[in-house]
Short mmCIF file of C-alpha atoms and ligand atoms in Angstrom, two decimals:
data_model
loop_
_atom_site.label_atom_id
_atom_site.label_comp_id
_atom_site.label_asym_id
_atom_site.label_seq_id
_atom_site.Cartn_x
_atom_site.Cartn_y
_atom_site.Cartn_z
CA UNK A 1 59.09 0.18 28.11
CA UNK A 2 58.47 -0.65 24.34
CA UNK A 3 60.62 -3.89 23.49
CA UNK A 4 63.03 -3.31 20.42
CA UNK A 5 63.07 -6.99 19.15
CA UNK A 6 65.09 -7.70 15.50
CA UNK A 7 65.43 -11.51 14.59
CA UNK A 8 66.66 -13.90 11.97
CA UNK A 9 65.98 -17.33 12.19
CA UNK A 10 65.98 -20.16 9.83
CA UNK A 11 66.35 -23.88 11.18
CA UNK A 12 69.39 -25.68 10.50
CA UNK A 13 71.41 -22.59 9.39
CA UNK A 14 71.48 -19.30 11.51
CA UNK A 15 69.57 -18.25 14.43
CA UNK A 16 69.69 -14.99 16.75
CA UNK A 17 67.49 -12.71 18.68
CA UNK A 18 68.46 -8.92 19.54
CA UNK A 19 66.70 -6.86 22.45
CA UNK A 20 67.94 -3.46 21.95
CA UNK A 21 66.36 -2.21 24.75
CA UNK A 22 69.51 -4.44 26.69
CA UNK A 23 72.07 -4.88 24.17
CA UNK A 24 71.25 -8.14 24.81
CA UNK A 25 71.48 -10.90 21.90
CA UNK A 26 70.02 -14.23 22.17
CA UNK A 27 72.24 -16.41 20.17
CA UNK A 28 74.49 -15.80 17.47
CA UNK A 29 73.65 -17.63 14.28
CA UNK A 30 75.41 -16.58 11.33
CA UNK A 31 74.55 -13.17 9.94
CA UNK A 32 74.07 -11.48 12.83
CA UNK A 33 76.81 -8.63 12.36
CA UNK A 34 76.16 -8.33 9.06
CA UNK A 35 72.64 -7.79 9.38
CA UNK A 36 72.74 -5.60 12.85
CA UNK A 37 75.71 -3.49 10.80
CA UNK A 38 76.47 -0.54 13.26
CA UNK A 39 74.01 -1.99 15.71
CA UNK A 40 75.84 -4.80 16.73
CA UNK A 41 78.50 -2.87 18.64
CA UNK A 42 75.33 -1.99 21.14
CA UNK A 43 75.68 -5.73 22.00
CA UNK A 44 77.08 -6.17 25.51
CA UNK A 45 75.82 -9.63 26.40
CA UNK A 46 75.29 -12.65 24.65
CA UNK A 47 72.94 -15.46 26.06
CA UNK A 48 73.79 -18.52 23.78
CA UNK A 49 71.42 -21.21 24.19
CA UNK A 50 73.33 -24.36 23.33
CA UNK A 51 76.06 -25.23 20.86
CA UNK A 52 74.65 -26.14 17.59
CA UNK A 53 76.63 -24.35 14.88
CA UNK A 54 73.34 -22.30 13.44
CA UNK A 55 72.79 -20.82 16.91
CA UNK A 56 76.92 -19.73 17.33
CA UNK A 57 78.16 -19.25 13.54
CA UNK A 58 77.75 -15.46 14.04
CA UNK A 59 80.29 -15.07 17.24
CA UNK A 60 83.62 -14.91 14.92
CA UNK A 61 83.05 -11.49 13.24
CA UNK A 62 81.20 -10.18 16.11
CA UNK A 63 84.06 -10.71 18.67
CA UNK A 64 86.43 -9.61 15.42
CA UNK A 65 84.19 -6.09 15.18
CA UNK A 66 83.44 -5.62 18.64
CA UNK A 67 84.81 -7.15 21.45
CA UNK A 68 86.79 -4.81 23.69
CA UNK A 69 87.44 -3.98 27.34
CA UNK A 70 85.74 -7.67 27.98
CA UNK A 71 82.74 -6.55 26.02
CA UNK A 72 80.56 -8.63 24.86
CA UNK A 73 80.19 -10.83 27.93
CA UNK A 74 79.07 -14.23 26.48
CA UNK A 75 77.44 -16.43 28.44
CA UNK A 76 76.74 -20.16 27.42
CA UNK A 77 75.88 -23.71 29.14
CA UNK A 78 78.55 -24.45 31.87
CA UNK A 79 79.06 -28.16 30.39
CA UNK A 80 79.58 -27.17 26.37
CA UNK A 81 83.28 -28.03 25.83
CA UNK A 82 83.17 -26.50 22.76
CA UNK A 83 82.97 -22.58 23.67
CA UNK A 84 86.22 -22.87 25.79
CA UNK A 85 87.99 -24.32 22.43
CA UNK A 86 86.14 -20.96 20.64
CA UNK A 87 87.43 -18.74 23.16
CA UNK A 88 90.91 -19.91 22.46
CA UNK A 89 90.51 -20.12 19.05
CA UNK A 90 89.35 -16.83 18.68
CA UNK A 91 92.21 -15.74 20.97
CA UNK A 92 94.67 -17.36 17.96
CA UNK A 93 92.52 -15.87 14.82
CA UNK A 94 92.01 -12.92 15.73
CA UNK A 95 94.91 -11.96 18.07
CA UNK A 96 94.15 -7.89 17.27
CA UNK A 97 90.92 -7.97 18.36
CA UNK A 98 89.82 -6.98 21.89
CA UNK A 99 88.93 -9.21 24.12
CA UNK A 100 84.95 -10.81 25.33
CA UNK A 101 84.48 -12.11 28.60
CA UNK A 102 83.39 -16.15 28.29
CA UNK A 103 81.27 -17.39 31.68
CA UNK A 104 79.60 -20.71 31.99
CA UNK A 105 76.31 -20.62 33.27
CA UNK A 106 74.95 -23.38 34.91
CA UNK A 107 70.73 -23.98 35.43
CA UNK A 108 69.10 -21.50 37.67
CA UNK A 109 72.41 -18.79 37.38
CA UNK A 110 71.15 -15.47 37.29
CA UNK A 111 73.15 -12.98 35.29
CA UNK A 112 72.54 -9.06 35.94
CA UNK A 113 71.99 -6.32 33.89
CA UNK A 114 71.71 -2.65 34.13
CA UNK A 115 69.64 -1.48 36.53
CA UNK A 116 66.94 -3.39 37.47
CA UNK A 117 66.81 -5.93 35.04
CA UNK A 118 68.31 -9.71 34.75
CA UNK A 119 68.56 -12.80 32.84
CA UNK A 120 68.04 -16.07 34.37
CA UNK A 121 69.00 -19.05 32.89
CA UNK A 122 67.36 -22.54 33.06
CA UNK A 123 68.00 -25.97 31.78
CA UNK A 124 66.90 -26.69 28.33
CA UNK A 125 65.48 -30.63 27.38
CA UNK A 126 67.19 -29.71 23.82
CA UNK A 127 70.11 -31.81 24.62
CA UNK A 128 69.57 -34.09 27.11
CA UNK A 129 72.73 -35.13 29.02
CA UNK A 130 72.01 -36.43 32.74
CA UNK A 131 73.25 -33.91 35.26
CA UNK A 132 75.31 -32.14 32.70
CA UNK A 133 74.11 -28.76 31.38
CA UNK A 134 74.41 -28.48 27.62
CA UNK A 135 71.51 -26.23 27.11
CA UNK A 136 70.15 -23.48 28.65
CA UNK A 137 67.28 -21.09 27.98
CA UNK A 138 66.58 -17.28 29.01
CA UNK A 139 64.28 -15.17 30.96
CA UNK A 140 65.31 -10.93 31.09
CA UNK A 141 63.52 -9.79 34.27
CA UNK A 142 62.85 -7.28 35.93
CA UNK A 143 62.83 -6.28 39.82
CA UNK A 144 61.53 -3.60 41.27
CA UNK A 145 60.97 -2.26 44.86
CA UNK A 146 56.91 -1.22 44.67
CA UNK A 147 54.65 -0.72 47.64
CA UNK A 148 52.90 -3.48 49.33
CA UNK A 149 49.36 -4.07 48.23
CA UNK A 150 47.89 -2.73 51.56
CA UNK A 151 49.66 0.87 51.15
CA UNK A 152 48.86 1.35 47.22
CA UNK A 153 45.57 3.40 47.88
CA UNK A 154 47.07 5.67 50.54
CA UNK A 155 47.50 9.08 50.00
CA UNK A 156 51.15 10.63 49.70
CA UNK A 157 51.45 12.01 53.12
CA UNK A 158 50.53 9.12 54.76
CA UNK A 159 52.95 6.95 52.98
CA UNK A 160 55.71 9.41 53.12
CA UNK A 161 55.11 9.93 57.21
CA UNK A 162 55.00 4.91 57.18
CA UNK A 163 57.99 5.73 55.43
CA UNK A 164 59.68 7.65 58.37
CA UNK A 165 58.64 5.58 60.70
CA UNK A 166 59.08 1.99 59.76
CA UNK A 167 61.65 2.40 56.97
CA UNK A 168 61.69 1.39 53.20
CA UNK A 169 61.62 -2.06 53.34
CA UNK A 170 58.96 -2.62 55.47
CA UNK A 171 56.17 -0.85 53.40
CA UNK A 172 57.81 -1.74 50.14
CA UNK A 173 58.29 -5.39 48.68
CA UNK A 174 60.44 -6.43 45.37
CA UNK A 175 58.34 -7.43 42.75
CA UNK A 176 59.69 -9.76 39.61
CA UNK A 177 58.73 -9.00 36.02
CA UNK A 178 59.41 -11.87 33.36
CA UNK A 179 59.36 -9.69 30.43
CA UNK A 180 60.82 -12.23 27.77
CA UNK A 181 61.44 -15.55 27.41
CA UNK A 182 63.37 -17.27 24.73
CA UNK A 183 63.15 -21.35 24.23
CA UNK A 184 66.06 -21.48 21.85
CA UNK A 185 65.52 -24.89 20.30
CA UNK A 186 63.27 -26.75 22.40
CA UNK A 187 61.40 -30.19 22.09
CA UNK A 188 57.86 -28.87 23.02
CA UNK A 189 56.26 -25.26 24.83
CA UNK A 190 56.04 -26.22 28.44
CA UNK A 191 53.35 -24.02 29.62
CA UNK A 192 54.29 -24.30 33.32
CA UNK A 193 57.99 -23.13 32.93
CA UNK A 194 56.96 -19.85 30.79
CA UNK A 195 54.19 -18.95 33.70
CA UNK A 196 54.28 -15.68 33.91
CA UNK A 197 56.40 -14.58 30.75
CA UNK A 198 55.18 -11.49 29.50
CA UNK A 199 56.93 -12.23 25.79
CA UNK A 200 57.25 -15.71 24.81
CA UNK A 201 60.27 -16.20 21.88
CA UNK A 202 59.40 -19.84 21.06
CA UNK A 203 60.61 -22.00 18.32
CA UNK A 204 58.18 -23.76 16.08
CA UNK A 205 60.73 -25.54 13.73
CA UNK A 206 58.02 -27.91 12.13
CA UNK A 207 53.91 -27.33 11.06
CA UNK A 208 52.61 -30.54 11.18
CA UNK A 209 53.59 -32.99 14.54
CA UNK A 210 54.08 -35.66 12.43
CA UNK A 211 56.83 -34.65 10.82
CA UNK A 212 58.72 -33.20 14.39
CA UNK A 213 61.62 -35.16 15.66
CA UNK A 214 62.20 -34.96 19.22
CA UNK A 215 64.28 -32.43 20.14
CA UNK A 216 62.33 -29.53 18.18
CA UNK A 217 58.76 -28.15 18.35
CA UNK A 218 55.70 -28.27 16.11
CA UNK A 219 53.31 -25.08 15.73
CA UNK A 220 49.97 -27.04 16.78
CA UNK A 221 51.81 -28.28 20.35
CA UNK A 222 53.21 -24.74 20.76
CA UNK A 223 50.16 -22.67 19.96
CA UNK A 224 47.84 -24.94 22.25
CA UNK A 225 50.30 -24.28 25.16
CA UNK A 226 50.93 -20.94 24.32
CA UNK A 227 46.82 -20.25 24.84
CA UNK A 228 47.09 -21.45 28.27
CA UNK A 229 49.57 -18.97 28.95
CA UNK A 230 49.09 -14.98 29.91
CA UNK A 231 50.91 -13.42 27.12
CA UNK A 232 51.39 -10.14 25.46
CA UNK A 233 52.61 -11.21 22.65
CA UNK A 234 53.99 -14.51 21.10
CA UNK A 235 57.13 -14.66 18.79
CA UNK A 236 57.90 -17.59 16.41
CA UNK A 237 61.13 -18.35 15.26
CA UNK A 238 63.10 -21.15 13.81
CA UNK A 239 60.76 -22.66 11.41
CA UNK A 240 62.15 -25.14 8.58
CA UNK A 241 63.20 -23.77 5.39
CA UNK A 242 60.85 -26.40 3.77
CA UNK A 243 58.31 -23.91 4.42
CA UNK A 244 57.20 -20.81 2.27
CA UNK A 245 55.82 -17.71 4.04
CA UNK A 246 52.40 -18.29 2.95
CA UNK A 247 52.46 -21.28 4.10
CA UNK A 248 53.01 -20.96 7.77
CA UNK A 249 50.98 -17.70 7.81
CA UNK A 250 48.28 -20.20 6.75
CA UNK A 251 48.76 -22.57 9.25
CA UNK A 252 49.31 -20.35 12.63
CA UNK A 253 46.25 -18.38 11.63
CA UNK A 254 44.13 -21.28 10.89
CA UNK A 255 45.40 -22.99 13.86
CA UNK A 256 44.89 -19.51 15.88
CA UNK A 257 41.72 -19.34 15.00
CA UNK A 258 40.17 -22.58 16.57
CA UNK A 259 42.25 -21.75 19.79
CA UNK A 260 41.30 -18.18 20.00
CA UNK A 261 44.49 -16.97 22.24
CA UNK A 262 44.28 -13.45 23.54
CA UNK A 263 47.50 -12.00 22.46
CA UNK A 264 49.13 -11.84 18.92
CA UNK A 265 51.13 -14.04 17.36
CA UNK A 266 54.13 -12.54 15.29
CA UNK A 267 56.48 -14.65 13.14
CA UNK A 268 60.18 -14.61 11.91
CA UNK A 269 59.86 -16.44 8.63
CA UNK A 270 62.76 -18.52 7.18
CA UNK A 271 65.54 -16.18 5.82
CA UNK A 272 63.71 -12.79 6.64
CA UNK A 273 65.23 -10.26 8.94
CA UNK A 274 62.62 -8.77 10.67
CA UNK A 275 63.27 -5.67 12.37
CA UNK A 276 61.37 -4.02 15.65
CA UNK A 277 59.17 -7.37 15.60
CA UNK A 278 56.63 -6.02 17.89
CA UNK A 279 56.10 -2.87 16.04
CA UNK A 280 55.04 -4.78 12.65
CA UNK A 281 51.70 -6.32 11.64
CA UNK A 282 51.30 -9.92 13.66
CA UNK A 283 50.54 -12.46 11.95
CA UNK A 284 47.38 -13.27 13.86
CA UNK A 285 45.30 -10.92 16.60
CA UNK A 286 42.83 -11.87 19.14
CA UNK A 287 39.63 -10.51 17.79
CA UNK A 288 40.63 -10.21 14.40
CA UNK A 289 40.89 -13.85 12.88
CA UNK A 290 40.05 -12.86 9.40
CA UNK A 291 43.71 -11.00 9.04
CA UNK A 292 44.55 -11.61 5.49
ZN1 ZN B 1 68.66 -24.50 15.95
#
């Protein structure tokens, strides 16, 4: 499946993440109807990652445009007080409009899509609150039934006449796909909880550690954890507006360079739109460190 990925992201004001592929949208900064026009009626289910007003600005108009029949289904940490008070706010505002469905997801909830695929959620160290969950981030996976290792190289007849005789499930076994991950805001890249993660969605809010406060990332911590992982391809997001483009194309590619990962590295830059993210030109490859 190619991943349709279209993102706008800019620190402090408005971030959100669509996968077309899903109708899935991965917080709802401000913007996000306005720049998905048409397309954001295709969203069904919104994953929002905690409640910071740049990453749930955009729900207002899209509920006002869209919701209907309890669609979109928005989904958001279980312990956030303050997306019960939207839900009934929106409810007041806009009594014309349809209305979403609002679930509370605690850590570990598992949320399914069409078909084979699913989003699981998992606790977030964004906002740190003791047992209470007050920020989540998302894996979409997918499941699938495929035959065990042992009966991969037999040939169809043989496999057909297992399949008579000991039944589906014995010859079969479900295997789990972590197609993409998304951090929302995130102190650091924790290598061990994105094993796996075929498409990493990080944020990388500052370039230099230094200047990081704890609660958000820095590119040098992020890209030397990102290298440990297995990754197809690695999408930034969230970076200060303090930053010009060439600026943090500089830095990820110098940075790239001495770590050598072997998958590219696109980014959303501060205020850009960027549309079918995978399809456009990363900002670093693996064999190809003299991009630019
Ligand atoms: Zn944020």
């Amino acid at each position: 499946m190619r991943l349709i990925i279209t993102a706008s992201s800019t620190a402090l004001f408005a971030t959100w993440v669509f996968i077309e592929n899903f109708g899935v949208l991965l917080d709802a900064g401000d913007g996000v109807s306005a720049c998905l026009g048409q397309k954001s009626r295709k969203v069904r289910h919104v994953f929002v990652t905690h409640a910071d007003r740049d990453h749930i600005c955009g729900l207002l108009q899209l509920n006002q445009l869209n919701a209907r029949d309890g669609i979109p289904a928005i989904y958001f940490p279980q312990d956030c007080g303050s997306f019960p008070a939207l839900k009934d706010f929106f409810a007041k505002f806009d009594p014309q409009s349809g209305a979403a469905t609002w679930t509370g997801l605690q850590a570990d909830a598992v949320v399914n899509l069409k078909g084979e695929f699913s989003v699981e959620a998992r606790k977030s160290n964004h906002v740190i609150a003791g047992d209470l969950c007050k920020a989540l981030d998302y894996t979409i996976c997918s499941q699938r039934r495929t035959l065990k290792t042992e009966y991969r190289n037999l040939p169809g007849r043989e496999i057909a006449e297992l399949r008579a005789a000991q039944g589906e499930e014995a010859i079969t076994e479900v295997r789990t796909e972590k197609l993409i991950g998304y951090s929302g805001d995130a102190p650091e890249l924790e290598s061990e909880h994105w094993d796996g993660v075929r498409i990493l969605i990080h944020e990388a809010t500052f370039l230099e550690p230094e200047t990081a406060r704890s609660s958000h990332s820095n590119l040098p911590q992020v890209l030397r954890a990102a290298s440990k992982l297995q990754l197809e391809a690695l999408i930034l997001i969230h970076f200060s507006a303090r930053y010009a483009q060439e600026e943090i194309e500089a830095a990820i590619r110098t940075q790239a360079a001495s770590l050598s990962p072997n998958f590219p590295i696109f980014a959303v830059y501060p205020g850009e739109v960027k549309t079918d993210i995978l399809a456009s030109v990363p900002v670093w490859e693996p064999n190809s460190s003299a991009i630019g």
